[in-house]
PDB file of C-alpha atoms and ligand atoms in Angstrom:
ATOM      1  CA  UNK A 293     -34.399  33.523  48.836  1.00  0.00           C
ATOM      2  CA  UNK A 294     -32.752  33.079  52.283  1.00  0.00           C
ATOM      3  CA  UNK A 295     -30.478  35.014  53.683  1.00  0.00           C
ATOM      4  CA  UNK A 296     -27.952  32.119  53.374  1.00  0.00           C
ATOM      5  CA  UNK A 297     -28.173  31.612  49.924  1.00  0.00           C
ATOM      6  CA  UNK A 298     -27.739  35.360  49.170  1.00  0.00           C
ATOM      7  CA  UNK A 299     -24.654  35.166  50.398  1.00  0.00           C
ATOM      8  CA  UNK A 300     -23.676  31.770  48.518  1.00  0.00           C
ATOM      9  CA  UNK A 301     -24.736  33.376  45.409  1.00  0.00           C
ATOM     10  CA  UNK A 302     -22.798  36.323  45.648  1.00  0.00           C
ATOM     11  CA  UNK A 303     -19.277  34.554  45.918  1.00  0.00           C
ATOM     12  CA  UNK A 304     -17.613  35.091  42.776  1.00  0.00           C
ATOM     13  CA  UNK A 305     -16.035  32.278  40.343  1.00  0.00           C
ATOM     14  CA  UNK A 306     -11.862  32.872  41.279  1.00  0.00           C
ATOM     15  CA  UNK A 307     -10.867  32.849  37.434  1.00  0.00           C
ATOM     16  CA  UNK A 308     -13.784  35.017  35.744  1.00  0.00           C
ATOM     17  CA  UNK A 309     -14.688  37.212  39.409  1.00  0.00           C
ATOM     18  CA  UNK A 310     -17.305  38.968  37.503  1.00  0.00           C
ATOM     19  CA  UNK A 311     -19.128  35.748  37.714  1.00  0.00           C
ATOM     20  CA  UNK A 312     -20.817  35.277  40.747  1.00  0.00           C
ATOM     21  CA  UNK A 313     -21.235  31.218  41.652  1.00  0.00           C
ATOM     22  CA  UNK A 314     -25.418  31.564  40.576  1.00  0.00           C
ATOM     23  CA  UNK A 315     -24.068  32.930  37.260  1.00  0.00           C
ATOM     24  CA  UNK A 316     -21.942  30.700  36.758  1.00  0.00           C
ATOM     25  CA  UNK A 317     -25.260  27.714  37.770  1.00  0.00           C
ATOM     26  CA  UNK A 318     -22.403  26.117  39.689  1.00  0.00           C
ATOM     27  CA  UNK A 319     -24.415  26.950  42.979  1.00  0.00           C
ATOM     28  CA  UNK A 320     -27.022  24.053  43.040  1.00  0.00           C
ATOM     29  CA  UNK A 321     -28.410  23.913  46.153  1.00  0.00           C
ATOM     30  CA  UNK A 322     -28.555  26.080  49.963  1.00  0.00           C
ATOM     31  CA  UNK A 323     -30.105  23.813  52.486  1.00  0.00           C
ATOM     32  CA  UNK A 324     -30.394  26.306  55.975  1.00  0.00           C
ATOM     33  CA  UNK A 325     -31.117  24.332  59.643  1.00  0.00           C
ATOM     34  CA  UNK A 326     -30.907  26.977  62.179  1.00  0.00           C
ATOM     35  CA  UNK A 327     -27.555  28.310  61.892  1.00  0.00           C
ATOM     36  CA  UNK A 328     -25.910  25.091  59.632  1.00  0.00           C
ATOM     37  CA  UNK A 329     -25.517  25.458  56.228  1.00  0.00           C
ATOM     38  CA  UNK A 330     -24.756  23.224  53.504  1.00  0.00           C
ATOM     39  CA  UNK A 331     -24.094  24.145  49.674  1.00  0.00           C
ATOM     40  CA  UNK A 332     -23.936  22.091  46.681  1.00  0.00           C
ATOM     41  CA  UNK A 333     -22.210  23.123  43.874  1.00  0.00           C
ATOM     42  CA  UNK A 334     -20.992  20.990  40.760  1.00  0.00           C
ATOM     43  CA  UNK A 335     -17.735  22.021  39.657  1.00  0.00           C
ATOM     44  CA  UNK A 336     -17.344  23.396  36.073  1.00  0.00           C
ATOM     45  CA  UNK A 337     -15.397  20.588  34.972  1.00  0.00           C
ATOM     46  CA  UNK A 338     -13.273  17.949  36.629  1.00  0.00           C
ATOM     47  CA  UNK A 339     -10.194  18.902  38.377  1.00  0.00           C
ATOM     48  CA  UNK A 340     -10.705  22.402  37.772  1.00  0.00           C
ATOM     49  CA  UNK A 341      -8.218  24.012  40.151  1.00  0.00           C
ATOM     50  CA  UNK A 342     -10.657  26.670  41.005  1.00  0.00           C
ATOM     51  CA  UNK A 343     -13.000  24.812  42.880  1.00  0.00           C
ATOM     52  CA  UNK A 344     -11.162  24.407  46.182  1.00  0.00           C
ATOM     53  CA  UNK A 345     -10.992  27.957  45.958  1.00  0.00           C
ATOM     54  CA  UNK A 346     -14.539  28.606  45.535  1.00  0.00           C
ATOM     55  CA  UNK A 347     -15.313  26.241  48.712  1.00  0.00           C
ATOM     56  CA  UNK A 348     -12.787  27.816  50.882  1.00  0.00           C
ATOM     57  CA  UNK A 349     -14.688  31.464  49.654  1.00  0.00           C
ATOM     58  CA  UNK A 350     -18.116  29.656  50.211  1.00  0.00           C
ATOM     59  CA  UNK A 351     -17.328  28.745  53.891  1.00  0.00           C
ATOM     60  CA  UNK A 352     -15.230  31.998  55.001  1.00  0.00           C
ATOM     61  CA  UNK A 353     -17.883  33.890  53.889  1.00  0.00           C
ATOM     62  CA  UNK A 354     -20.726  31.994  55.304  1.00  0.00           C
ATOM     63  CA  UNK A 355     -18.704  32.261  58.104  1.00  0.00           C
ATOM     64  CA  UNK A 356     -18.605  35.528  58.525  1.00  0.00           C
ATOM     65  CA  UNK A 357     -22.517  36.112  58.345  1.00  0.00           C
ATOM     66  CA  UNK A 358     -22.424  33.704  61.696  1.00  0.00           C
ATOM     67  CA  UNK A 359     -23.230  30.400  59.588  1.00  0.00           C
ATOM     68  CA  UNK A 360     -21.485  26.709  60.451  1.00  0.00           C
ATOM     69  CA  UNK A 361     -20.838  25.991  56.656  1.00  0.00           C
ATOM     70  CA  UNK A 362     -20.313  22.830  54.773  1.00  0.00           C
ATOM     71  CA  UNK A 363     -19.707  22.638  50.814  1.00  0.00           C
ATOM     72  CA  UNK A 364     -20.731  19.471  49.066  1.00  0.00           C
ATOM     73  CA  UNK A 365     -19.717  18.747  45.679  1.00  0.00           C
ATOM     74  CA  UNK A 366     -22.174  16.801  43.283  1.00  0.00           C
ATOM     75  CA  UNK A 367     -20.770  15.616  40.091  1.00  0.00           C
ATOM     76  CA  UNK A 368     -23.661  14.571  38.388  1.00  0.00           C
ATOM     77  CA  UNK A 369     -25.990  15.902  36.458  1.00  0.00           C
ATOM     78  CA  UNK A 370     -22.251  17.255  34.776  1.00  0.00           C
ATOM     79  CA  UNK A 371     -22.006  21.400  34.824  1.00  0.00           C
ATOM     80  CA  UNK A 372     -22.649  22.586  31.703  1.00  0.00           C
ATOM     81  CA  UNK A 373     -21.713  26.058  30.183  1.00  0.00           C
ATOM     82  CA  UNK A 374     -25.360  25.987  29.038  1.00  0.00           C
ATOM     83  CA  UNK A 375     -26.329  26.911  33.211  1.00  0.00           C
ATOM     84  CA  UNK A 376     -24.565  29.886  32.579  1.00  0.00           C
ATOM     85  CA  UNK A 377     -27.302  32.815  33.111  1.00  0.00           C
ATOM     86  CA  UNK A 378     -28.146  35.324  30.911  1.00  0.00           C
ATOM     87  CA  UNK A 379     -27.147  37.996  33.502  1.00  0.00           C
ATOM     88  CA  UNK A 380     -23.460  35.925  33.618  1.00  0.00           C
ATOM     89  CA  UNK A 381     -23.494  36.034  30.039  1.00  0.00           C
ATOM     90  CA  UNK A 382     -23.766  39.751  29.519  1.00  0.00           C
ATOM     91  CA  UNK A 383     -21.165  39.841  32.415  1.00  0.00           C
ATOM     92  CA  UNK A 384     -18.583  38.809  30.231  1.00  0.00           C
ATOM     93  CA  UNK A 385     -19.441  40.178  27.242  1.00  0.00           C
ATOM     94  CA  UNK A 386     -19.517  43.735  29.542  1.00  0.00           C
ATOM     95  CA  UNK A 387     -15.869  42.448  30.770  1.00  0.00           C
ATOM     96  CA  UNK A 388     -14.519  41.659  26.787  1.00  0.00           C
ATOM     97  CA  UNK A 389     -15.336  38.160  27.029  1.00  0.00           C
ATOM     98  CA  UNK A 390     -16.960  36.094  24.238  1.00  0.00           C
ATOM     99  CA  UNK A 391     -19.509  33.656  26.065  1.00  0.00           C
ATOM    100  CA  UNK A 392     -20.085  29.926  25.476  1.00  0.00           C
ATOM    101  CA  UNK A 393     -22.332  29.242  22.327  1.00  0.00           C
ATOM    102  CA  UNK A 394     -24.446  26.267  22.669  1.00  0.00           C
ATOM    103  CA  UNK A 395     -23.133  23.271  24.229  1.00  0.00           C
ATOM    104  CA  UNK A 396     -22.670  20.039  22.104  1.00  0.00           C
ATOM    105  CA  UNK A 397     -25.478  17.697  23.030  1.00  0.00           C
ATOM    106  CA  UNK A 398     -25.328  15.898  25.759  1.00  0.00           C
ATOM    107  CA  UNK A 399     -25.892  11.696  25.445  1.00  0.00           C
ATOM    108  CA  UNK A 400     -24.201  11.163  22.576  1.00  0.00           C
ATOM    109  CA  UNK A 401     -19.665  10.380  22.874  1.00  0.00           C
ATOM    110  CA  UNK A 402     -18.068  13.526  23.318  1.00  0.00           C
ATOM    111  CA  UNK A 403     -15.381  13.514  20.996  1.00  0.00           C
ATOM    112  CA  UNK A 404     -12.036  13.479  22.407  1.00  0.00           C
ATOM    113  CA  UNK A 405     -10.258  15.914  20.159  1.00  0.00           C
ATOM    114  CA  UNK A 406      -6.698  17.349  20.369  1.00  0.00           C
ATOM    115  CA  UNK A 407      -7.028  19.860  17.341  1.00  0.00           C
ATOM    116  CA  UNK A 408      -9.183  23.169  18.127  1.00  0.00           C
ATOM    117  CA  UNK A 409     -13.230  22.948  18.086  1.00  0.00           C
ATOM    118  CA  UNK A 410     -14.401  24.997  15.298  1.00  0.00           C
ATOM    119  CA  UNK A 411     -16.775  28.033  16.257  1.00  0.00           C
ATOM    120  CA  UNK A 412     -18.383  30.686  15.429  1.00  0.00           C
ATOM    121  CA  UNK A 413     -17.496  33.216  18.251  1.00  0.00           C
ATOM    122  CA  UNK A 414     -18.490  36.560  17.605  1.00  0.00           C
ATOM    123  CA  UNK A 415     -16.299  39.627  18.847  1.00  0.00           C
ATOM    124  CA  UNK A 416     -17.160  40.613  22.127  1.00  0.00           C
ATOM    125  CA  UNK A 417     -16.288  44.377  21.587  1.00  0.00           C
ATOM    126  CA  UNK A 418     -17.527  45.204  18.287  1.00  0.00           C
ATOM    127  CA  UNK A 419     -19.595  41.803  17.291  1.00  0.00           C
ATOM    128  CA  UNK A 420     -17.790  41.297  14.698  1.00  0.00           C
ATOM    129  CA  UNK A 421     -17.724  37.430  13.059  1.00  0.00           C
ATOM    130  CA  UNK A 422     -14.823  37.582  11.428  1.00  0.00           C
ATOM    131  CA  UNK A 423     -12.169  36.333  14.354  1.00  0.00           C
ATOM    132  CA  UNK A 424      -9.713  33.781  14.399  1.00  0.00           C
ATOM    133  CA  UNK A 425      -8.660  31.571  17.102  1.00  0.00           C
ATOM    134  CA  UNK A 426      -4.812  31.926  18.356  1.00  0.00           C
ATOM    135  CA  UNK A 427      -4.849  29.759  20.877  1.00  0.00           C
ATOM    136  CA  UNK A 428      -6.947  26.573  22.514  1.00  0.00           C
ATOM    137  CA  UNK A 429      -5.987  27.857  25.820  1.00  0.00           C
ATOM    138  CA  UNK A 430      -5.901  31.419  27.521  1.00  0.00           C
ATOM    139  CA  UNK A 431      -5.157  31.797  31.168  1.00  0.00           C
ATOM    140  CA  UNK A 432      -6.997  28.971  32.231  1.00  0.00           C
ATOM    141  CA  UNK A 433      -7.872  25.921  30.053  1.00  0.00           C
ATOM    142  CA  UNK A 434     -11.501  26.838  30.020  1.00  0.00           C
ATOM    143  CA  UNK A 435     -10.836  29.886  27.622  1.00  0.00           C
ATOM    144  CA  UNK A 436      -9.686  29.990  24.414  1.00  0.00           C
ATOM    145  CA  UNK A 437      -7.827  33.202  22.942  1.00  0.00           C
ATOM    146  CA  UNK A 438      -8.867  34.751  19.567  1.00  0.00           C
ATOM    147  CA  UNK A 439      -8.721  37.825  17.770  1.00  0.00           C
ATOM    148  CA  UNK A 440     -11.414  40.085  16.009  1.00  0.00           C
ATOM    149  CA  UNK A 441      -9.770  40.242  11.925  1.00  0.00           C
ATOM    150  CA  UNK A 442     -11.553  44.009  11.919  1.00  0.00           C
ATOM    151  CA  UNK A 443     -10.749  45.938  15.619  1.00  0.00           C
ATOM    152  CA  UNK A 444      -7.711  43.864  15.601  1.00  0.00           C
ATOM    153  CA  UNK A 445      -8.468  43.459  19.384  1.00  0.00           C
ATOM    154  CA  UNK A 446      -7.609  40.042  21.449  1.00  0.00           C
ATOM    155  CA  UNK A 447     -10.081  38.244  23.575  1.00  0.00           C
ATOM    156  CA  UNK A 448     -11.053  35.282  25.476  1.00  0.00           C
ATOM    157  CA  UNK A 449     -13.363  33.053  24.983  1.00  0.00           C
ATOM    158  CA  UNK A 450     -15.298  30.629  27.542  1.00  0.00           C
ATOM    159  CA  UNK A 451     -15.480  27.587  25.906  1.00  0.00           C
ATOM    160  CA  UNK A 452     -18.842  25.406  25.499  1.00  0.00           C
ATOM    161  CA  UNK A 453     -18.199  22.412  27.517  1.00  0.00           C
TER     162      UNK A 453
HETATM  163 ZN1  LIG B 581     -13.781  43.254  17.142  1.00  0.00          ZN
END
Protein backbone atom coordinates (compact mmCIF):
# COMPACT_ATOMS: atom_id res chain seq x y z
CA UNK A 1 0.00 0.00 0.00
CA UNK A 2 1.56 3.42 -0.80
CA UNK A 3 1.94 5.98 1.25
CA UNK A 4 -0.62 7.94 -0.87
CA UNK A 5 -3.29 5.69 -0.65
CA UNK A 6 -2.96 5.39 3.17
CA UNK A 7 -3.83 8.59 3.41
CA UNK A 8 -6.87 8.39 0.81
CA UNK A 9 -8.14 5.58 2.77
CA UNK A 10 -8.15 7.12 5.96
CA UNK A 11 -10.49 10.16 5.01
CA UNK A 12 -13.67 9.54 6.57
CA UNK A 13 -17.29 9.45 4.78
CA UNK A 14 -18.75 13.29 6.08
CA UNK A 15 -22.26 11.74 7.12
CA UNK A 16 -21.23 8.30 8.89
CA UNK A 17 -17.24 9.71 9.98
CA UNK A 18 -16.67 6.39 11.47
CA UNK A 19 -16.47 5.23 7.95
CA UNK A 20 -13.34 5.76 6.47
CA UNK A 21 -13.66 6.17 2.32
CA UNK A 22 -12.01 2.19 1.95
CA UNK A 23 -14.88 1.17 4.27
CA UNK A 24 -17.16 2.66 2.73
CA UNK A 25 -15.43 0.79 -1.07
CA UNK A 26 -16.07 4.30 -2.36
CA UNK A 27 -12.16 4.67 -2.73
CA UNK A 28 -11.53 2.78 -6.08
CA UNK A 29 -8.41 3.58 -7.20
CA UNK A 30 -4.75 5.68 -6.00
CA UNK A 31 -2.64 6.09 -9.05
CA UNK A 32 0.96 7.87 -7.50
CA UNK A 33 3.56 9.62 -10.34
CA UNK A 34 6.19 11.20 -8.33
CA UNK A 35 4.48 13.62 -6.24
CA UNK A 36 0.83 13.70 -8.44
CA UNK A 37 -1.88 11.92 -7.27
CA UNK A 38 -5.08 10.98 -8.63
CA UNK A 39 -8.10 9.13 -6.78
CA UNK A 40 -11.11 7.54 -8.04
CA UNK A 41 -13.91 7.15 -6.07
CA UNK A 42 -17.64 6.32 -7.14
CA UNK A 43 -20.01 8.18 -5.19
CA UNK A 44 -22.54 6.25 -3.02
CA UNK A 45 -25.35 7.25 -5.02
CA UNK A 46 -26.11 10.07 -7.40
CA UNK A 47 -26.22 13.53 -6.19
CA UNK A 48 -25.32 12.59 -2.84
CA UNK A 49 -24.41 15.93 -1.27
CA UNK A 50 -21.56 14.38 0.52
CA UNK A 51 -19.37 13.76 -2.18
CA UNK A 52 -18.02 17.24 -2.87
CA UNK A 53 -17.19 17.07 0.59
CA UNK A 54 -15.30 13.97 0.51
CA UNK A 55 -13.17 15.40 -2.60
CA UNK A 56 -12.45 18.65 -1.01
CA UNK A 57 -11.19 16.22 2.29
CA UNK A 58 -9.38 13.93 -0.31
CA UNK A 59 -7.29 16.83 -1.80
CA UNK A 60 -6.63 19.01 1.52
CA UNK A 61 -5.40 16.14 2.96
CA UNK A 62 -3.29 14.84 0.22
CA UNK A 63 -2.21 18.13 0.32
CA UNK A 64 -0.94 18.31 3.35
CA UNK A 65 1.32 15.07 3.07
CA UNK A 66 3.09 17.30 0.08
CA UNK A 67 0.91 15.54 -2.79
CA UNK A 68 -0.55 17.63 -6.09
CA UNK A 69 -4.04 15.87 -5.80
CA UNK A 70 -6.75 15.29 -8.28
CA UNK A 71 -10.18 13.37 -7.47
CA UNK A 72 -11.91 11.65 -10.33
CA UNK A 73 -15.29 10.43 -10.06
CA UNK A 74 -16.33 7.12 -11.94
CA UNK A 75 -19.93 6.35 -12.05
CA UNK A 76 -19.91 3.08 -13.33
CA UNK A 77 -19.66 -0.01 -12.17
CA UNK A 78 -22.64 1.87 -9.68
CA UNK A 79 -21.47 1.89 -5.70
CA UNK A 80 -23.12 -0.58 -4.04
CA UNK A 81 -23.74 -0.93 -0.20
CA UNK A 82 -22.57 -4.51 -0.84
CA UNK A 83 -18.55 -2.79 -1.08
CA UNK A 84 -19.11 -1.92 2.28
CA UNK A 85 -16.25 -3.90 4.33
CA UNK A 86 -16.68 -6.03 7.00
CA UNK A 87 -14.44 -3.80 9.20
CA UNK A 88 -17.09 -0.70 8.04
CA UNK A 89 -19.77 -2.91 8.91
CA UNK A 90 -18.86 -3.62 12.49
CA UNK A 91 -18.10 0.19 12.53
CA UNK A 92 -21.55 0.96 12.61
CA UNK A 93 -22.92 -1.60 14.36
CA UNK A 94 -20.03 -0.44 17.23
CA UNK A 95 -21.55 3.26 16.56
CA UNK A 96 -25.61 1.95 16.97
CA UNK A 97 -26.04 1.62 13.41
CA UNK A 98 -27.88 -1.27 11.69
CA UNK A 99 -25.79 -2.06 8.41
CA UNK A 100 -27.07 -2.69 4.86
CA UNK A 101 -28.41 -6.35 4.39
CA UNK A 102 -27.87 -7.67 1.01
CA UNK A 103 -28.34 -5.54 -1.88
CA UNK A 104 -31.23 -6.31 -4.38
CA UNK A 105 -29.65 -7.85 -7.44
CA UNK A 106 -28.20 -5.99 -9.71
CA UNK A 107 -29.42 -6.42 -13.76
CA UNK A 108 -32.73 -6.80 -13.26
CA UNK A 109 -35.32 -2.99 -13.05
CA UNK A 110 -34.92 -1.60 -9.80
CA UNK A 111 -38.22 -0.89 -8.70
CA UNK A 112 -39.05 2.62 -8.29
CA UNK A 113 -41.02 2.55 -5.09
CA UNK A 114 -42.44 5.43 -2.97
CA UNK A 115 -43.79 3.20 -0.01
CA UNK A 116 -40.95 1.81 2.48
CA UNK A 117 -38.75 -1.41 1.37
CA UNK A 118 -39.58 -4.13 3.66
CA UNK A 119 -36.57 -5.58 5.80
CA UNK A 120 -35.47 -7.49 8.14
CA UNK A 121 -33.04 -5.19 10.13
CA UNK A 122 -31.94 -6.53 13.23
CA UNK A 123 -31.29 -4.19 16.36
CA UNK A 124 -27.99 -2.93 16.40
CA UNK A 125 -27.74 -2.75 20.29
CA UNK A 126 -29.30 -5.78 21.51
CA UNK A 127 -29.93 -7.86 18.03
CA UNK A 128 -33.09 -7.98 18.52
CA UNK A 129 -35.58 -8.73 15.21
CA UNK A 130 -38.42 -7.43 16.36
CA UNK A 131 -38.08 -3.49 15.14
CA UNK A 132 -40.22 -1.39 13.25
CA UNK A 133 -39.44 1.19 10.81
CA UNK A 134 -40.55 4.99 11.74
CA UNK A 135 -39.27 6.60 9.12
CA UNK A 136 -37.82 6.08 5.27
CA UNK A 137 -35.44 8.79 5.99
CA UNK A 138 -33.09 9.72 9.02
CA UNK A 139 -30.61 12.51 8.76
CA UNK A 140 -29.63 11.84 5.43
CA UNK A 141 -31.73 9.97 2.81
CA UNK A 142 -29.42 7.03 2.87
CA UNK A 143 -30.69 5.95 6.44
CA UNK A 144 -33.76 4.90 7.49
CA UNK A 145 -34.95 5.32 11.28
CA UNK A 146 -36.46 2.37 13.25
CA UNK A 147 -36.96 1.25 16.59
CA UNK A 148 -36.08 -2.07 18.51
CA UNK A 149 -40.09 -3.26 19.92
CA UNK A 150 -37.92 -4.86 23.10
CA UNK A 151 -34.95 -2.06 24.31
CA UNK A 152 -37.33 0.43 23.02
CA UNK A 153 -34.14 2.15 21.65
CA UNK A 154 -34.10 4.26 18.15
CA UNK A 155 -31.63 3.68 15.42
CA UNK A 156 -30.54 4.21 11.98
CA UNK A 157 -30.29 2.19 9.45
CA UNK A 158 -27.99 2.33 6.16
CA UNK A 159 -30.07 1.34 3.58
CA UNK A 160 -29.15 -1.47 0.84
CA UNK A 161 -28.90 0.41 -2.30
ZN1 LIG B 1 -32.90 -3.41 20.75
Amino acid sequence: MSRAYAVAASVTDPEMPMLTLEDLGVLRDVREDGRRVTVTITPTYSGCPAMATMRDDLVHRLTEAGYAAQVEIALSPAWSSDWITERGRQALRDHGLSAPGAAPRPGGPIPLTLMPTARAVTCPRCDSARTELTSEYGATACKALYRCADCLEPFEHVKEI
